[in-house]
Short mmCIF file of C-alpha atoms and ligand atoms in Angstrom, two decimals:
data_model
loop_
_atom_site.label_atom_id
_atom_site.label_comp_id
_atom_site.label_asym_id
_atom_site.label_seq_id
_atom_site.Cartn_x
_atom_site.Cartn_y
_atom_site.Cartn_z
CA UNK A 178 -0.36 -0.17 0.46
CA UNK A 179 1.30 3.20 -1.08
CA UNK A 180 1.57 6.05 1.76
CA UNK A 181 -0.43 9.04 1.15
CA UNK A 182 0.70 12.71 0.84
CA UNK A 183 -1.23 15.60 0.88
CA UNK A 184 0.52 19.05 -1.36
CA UNK A 185 -1.14 22.35 0.63
CA UNK A 186 0.37 24.47 -1.85
CA UNK A 187 -1.00 27.87 -3.54
CA UNK A 188 1.50 28.36 -6.34
CA UNK A 189 0.73 25.36 -8.36
CA UNK A 190 4.09 25.79 -10.31
CA UNK A 191 5.45 23.85 -7.23
CA UNK A 192 2.26 22.10 -5.75
CA UNK A 193 2.75 20.69 -9.42
CA UNK A 194 6.25 19.82 -9.40
CA UNK A 195 6.07 18.11 -6.13
CA UNK A 196 2.72 16.15 -7.67
CA UNK A 197 5.54 14.58 -10.66
CA UNK A 198 8.48 14.24 -8.29
CA UNK A 199 5.76 12.20 -5.25
CA UNK A 200 4.31 10.14 -8.01
CA UNK A 201 6.81 9.14 -9.86
CA UNK A 202 8.54 7.72 -5.88
CA UNK A 203 4.86 5.64 -6.34
CA UNK A 204 3.42 7.70 -3.43
CA UNK A 205 -0.47 9.05 -4.13
CA UNK A 206 -1.11 12.55 -4.40
CA UNK A 207 -4.19 15.08 -3.50
CA UNK A 208 -3.43 18.64 -3.83
CA UNK A 209 -4.97 21.35 -2.33
CA UNK A 210 -4.83 26.08 -3.33
CA UNK A 211 -5.67 27.00 -0.47
CA UNK A 212 -5.62 26.75 3.44
CA UNK A 213 -9.57 25.56 4.25
CA UNK A 214 -9.17 23.08 1.41
CA UNK A 215 -6.02 21.20 3.03
CA UNK A 216 -7.36 21.53 6.40
CA UNK A 217 -10.88 20.34 4.90
CA UNK A 218 -8.90 17.45 3.39
CA UNK A 219 -6.48 16.47 5.64
CA UNK A 220 -9.26 16.17 8.30
CA UNK A 221 -11.65 13.53 5.75
CA UNK A 222 -8.59 11.98 3.46
CA UNK A 223 -6.53 11.28 6.40
CA UNK A 224 -3.31 11.34 4.60
CA UNK A 225 -0.04 9.93 6.11
CA UNK A 226 1.40 12.76 5.32
CA UNK A 227 1.29 16.92 4.69
CA UNK A 228 3.67 19.41 2.42
CA UNK A 229 1.92 22.25 4.01
CA UNK A 230 3.10 25.64 2.39
CA UNK A 231 2.92 28.66 5.42
CA UNK A 232 2.03 30.76 3.31
CA UNK A 233 -1.11 29.71 1.55
CA UNK A 234 -4.78 32.09 0.53
CA UNK A 235 -8.27 31.52 3.17
CA UNK A 236 -5.84 30.19 5.88
CA UNK A 237 -2.45 30.48 6.57
CA UNK A 238 -1.05 27.25 7.07
CA UNK A 239 -0.05 27.67 10.92
CA UNK A 240 -3.86 27.96 11.41
CA UNK A 241 -4.01 24.80 9.24
CA UNK A 242 -1.26 23.15 11.47
CA UNK A 243 -2.76 24.72 14.63
CA UNK A 244 -6.18 23.50 13.80
CA UNK A 245 -4.89 19.93 12.90
CA UNK A 246 -3.39 19.04 16.43
CA UNK A 247 -6.45 20.70 17.61
CA UNK A 248 -8.34 18.31 16.60
CA UNK A 249 -5.53 14.93 17.16
CA UNK A 250 -4.54 14.34 14.49
CA UNK A 251 -1.12 13.27 14.64
CA UNK A 252 -0.43 13.44 10.44
CA UNK A 253 3.62 14.18 9.92
CA UNK A 254 3.54 18.05 8.61
CA UNK A 255 6.66 19.29 6.70
CA UNK A 256 6.44 23.38 6.82
CA UNK A 257 7.40 25.10 3.63
CA UNK A 258 8.51 28.59 4.20
CA UNK A 259 9.85 31.07 2.74
CA UNK A 260 14.20 31.89 2.64
CA UNK A 261 14.15 34.21 5.87
CA UNK A 262 10.53 33.76 8.14
CA UNK A 263 12.60 32.48 11.15
CA UNK A 264 9.46 33.64 13.15
CA UNK A 265 7.01 31.84 11.29
CA UNK A 266 9.22 28.79 11.19
CA UNK A 267 9.23 29.02 14.53
CA UNK A 268 5.55 29.56 14.95
CA UNK A 269 5.02 26.31 12.87
CA UNK A 270 7.26 23.87 15.04
CA UNK A 271 5.41 25.25 17.82
CA UNK A 272 2.01 24.82 16.23
CA UNK A 273 3.54 21.80 15.85
CA UNK A 274 4.90 21.13 12.26
CA UNK A 275 7.22 18.49 12.36
CA UNK A 276 9.59 19.50 10.15
CA UNK A 277 10.53 21.84 7.24
CA UNK A 278 12.24 22.83 4.43
CA UNK A 279 13.05 26.17 3.18
CA UNK A 280 11.90 27.99 -0.63
CA UNK A 281 13.65 26.90 -2.80
CA UNK A 282 14.63 23.60 -1.58
CA UNK A 283 16.12 20.28 -2.68
CA UNK A 284 13.76 18.01 -4.15
CA UNK A 285 16.27 15.01 -2.60
CA UNK A 286 16.34 16.65 0.88
CA UNK A 287 13.14 16.70 0.44
CA UNK A 288 12.06 13.33 -0.15
CA UNK A 289 14.05 11.86 2.69
CA UNK A 290 12.96 14.28 4.97
CA UNK A 291 9.31 12.90 3.99
CA UNK A 292 10.63 8.92 4.05
CA UNK A 293 11.81 9.72 7.80
CA UNK A 294 8.63 11.67 8.84
CA UNK A 295 6.73 8.55 7.74
CA UNK A 296 9.22 5.78 9.10
CA UNK A 297 8.83 7.92 12.91
CA UNK A 298 5.55 7.51 12.50
CA UNK A 299 4.69 3.56 11.37
CA UNK A 300 7.30 2.72 14.69
CA UNK A 301 5.05 4.20 16.43
CA UNK A 302 3.48 1.36 18.76
CA UNK A 303 0.32 0.39 16.58
CA UNK A 304 -1.60 0.55 19.99
CA UNK A 305 -0.71 4.68 20.46
CA UNK A 306 -4.10 5.82 21.38
CA UNK A 307 -5.41 8.65 24.02
CA UNK A 308 -6.48 6.64 26.66
CA UNK A 309 -4.10 4.04 27.83
CA UNK A 310 -6.46 0.85 30.09
CA UNK A 311 -5.35 -2.02 31.92
CA UNK A 312 -8.87 -3.36 34.12
CA UNK A 313 -9.97 0.41 36.07
CA UNK A 314 -6.58 1.80 35.53
CA UNK A 315 -7.24 4.18 32.71
CA UNK A 316 -4.35 6.60 31.29
CA UNK A 317 -5.27 9.72 29.47
CA UNK A 318 -3.05 10.96 27.27
CA UNK A 319 -4.68 14.29 26.27
CA UNK A 320 -5.21 15.06 30.10
CA UNK A 321 -2.36 13.66 31.38
CA UNK A 322 -4.11 12.23 34.18
CA UNK A 323 -3.52 8.35 35.28
CA UNK A 324 -6.93 7.47 37.18
CA UNK A 325 -8.44 3.81 39.02
CA UNK A 326 -12.47 4.50 38.89
CA UNK A 327 -13.16 7.38 40.14
CA UNK A 328 -9.38 8.20 41.99
CA UNK A 329 -7.09 10.49 40.36
CA UNK A 330 -4.01 9.41 41.08
CA UNK A 331 -0.99 11.78 41.94
CA UNK A 332 2.20 10.34 39.20
CA UNK A 333 5.59 12.09 38.27
CA UNK A 334 6.42 12.68 35.39
CA UNK A 335 8.86 9.53 34.99
CA UNK A 336 6.21 7.08 36.67
CA UNK A 337 3.87 8.78 34.41
CA UNK A 338 5.67 7.72 31.07
CA UNK A 339 7.30 4.15 32.28
CA UNK A 340 2.99 3.28 33.09
CA UNK A 341 2.65 4.67 29.43
CA UNK A 342 5.49 2.08 28.01
CA UNK A 343 4.52 -0.51 30.19
CA UNK A 344 0.82 0.26 28.99
CA UNK A 345 1.66 0.87 25.26
CA UNK A 346 3.29 -2.45 25.01
CA UNK A 347 1.33 -4.95 26.75
CA UNK A 348 2.63 -8.48 26.42
CA UNK A 349 6.06 -7.92 25.53
CA UNK A 350 8.08 -8.54 28.23
CA UNK A 351 10.81 -4.96 28.55
CA UNK A 352 13.85 -5.16 29.42
CA UNK A 353 15.69 -2.83 31.33
CA UNK A 354 17.72 -1.28 29.24
CA UNK A 355 15.24 -0.47 26.53
CA UNK A 356 13.06 0.83 29.39
CA UNK A 357 15.82 3.47 30.38
CA UNK A 358 16.43 4.42 26.70
CA UNK A 359 12.94 4.92 26.19
CA UNK A 360 11.55 6.15 29.44
CA UNK A 361 14.86 7.89 30.25
CA UNK A 362 16.24 8.66 27.08
CA UNK A 363 19.61 8.42 25.48
CA UNK A 364 21.41 10.87 26.97
CA UNK A 365 20.95 8.92 30.71
CA UNK A 366 24.35 6.95 32.08
CA UNK A 367 22.32 6.58 35.15
CA UNK A 368 22.16 2.54 35.58
CA UNK A 369 18.75 0.25 35.46
CA UNK A 370 18.46 -0.10 38.84
CA UNK A 371 16.31 3.10 38.66
CA UNK A 372 13.73 1.09 36.96
CA UNK A 373 12.96 -1.48 39.95
CA UNK A 374 13.29 2.14 41.46
CA UNK A 375 10.44 3.29 39.71
CA UNK A 376 8.71 0.23 39.59
CA UNK A 377 8.42 -0.23 43.64
CA UNK A 378 6.79 3.14 43.27
CA UNK A 379 4.63 2.47 40.37
CA UNK A 380 3.31 -0.93 42.13
CA UNK A 381 2.87 0.91 45.97
CA UNK A 382 0.38 3.49 43.91
CA UNK A 383 -1.31 0.92 42.65
CA UNK A 384 -1.16 -2.45 42.67
CA UNK A 385 -0.78 -2.52 46.56
CA UNK A 386 -3.33 0.30 46.37
CA UNK A 387 -6.33 -0.98 44.27
CA UNK A 388 -5.25 -5.08 44.84
CA UNK A 389 -4.66 -5.58 41.17
CA UNK A 390 -0.90 -7.10 40.22
CA UNK A 391 -0.82 -5.55 37.23
CA UNK A 392 3.52 -4.90 36.49
CA UNK A 393 4.85 -8.60 36.94
CA UNK A 394 8.72 -9.31 37.00
CA UNK A 395 10.29 -11.11 34.19
CA UNK A 396 12.94 -12.43 35.91
CA UNK A 397 16.87 -11.72 34.75
CA UNK A 398 15.25 -9.61 31.83
CA UNK A 399 12.77 -7.05 33.32
CA UNK A 400 8.90 -5.94 33.48
CA UNK A 401 5.72 -6.53 31.47
CA UNK A 402 1.50 -5.84 31.65
CA UNK A 403 -0.64 -8.63 30.08
CA UNK A 404 -3.96 -7.80 28.86
CA UNK A 405 -5.97 -8.26 32.04
CA1 CA B 584 1.60 30.66 -0.96
#
């Protein structure tokens, strides 16, 4: 299945050029020439990636980007900006764009960035969703809130991220190195004992408090949460 790319660009020459190049790479291509149509197509056609010009008639690219993110659309967005629009670039990234290209751009570079953005999107766990559950436990990523039945559970940032990572990868034994890398990041130099400490915190705030046996130890490996 080929990925669907939406081009939102009012300059017909650029739009046509992009279309030909993308089709040549065997992407499916959709086009919009103004912001409003672009937004509408993004919400109805659900493309795998959007190339979004910032200077558009009707609604600016920044506004399109903002509204898409407001609508919980996680589609990768690569902005096209004029050469010296530094503030637009910053604003676009703040509004949730993933990347940008300055016009005029080298098509090979844009194609490379498209491949990276799509690959990154595909490599996200498919279970990744706004609300993760285990029995009566709910982790709501939009509200950044964890609750068990009606109780709101207060977690620190790392406890939250660790819990979320385990829930996103249910039924997979996660080894300590992997957890460290994903939750604490590559630049963390501490040892993996920190994970055991945080698992203990989570167990005391959730498992023990509510009498569930959610986080299991996988001997010699790490931890796992099974489907209930
Ligand atoms: Ca334009």
